[in-house]
Phi, psi and omega in degrees: 000346183294337180265354183286158176296150182305319179298322179292318178296314180300317179297320179294316178295317179301313180295314182294318179293316181296322181279347181088004179279345171239136181203195183306328179294342181260005186308312183298317179294320180292320176297318177298320177301313180295328178291337183250356181294155179298129184304322183290347181258357186299318180290329174294320178298313180300319180297321179293316181294330178294346179286347179279115185285161182295343179278350180275144183296337182268007185302313183300316179294315180299317181296319180291324177292321177297317177298319178298317179297316179294320180296316179296318178299316180295317179298316179296323177297318178295318179296321178297318178296321178293321178297318180294321181290332183279340182263115180291147175292144179252000000 
């Protein structure tokens, strides 16, 4: 799944969390997945996870994974900007 598009990863996570086939016991694996997911898909993953409402038992896990995806996207964006600023134009 690390090479899949963000929307596909997000849809798979949304389905698994909603159905109960993914849960707190899978947290470490899910965090690892987000750490390796394609950077351009991170915000799509977060948007899919945000669809899990607060009344669902998996909401806390989904919310923390969505926050992680957004944080990683922001960090990568900042690093990319720093890399561009550090390289002088030729």
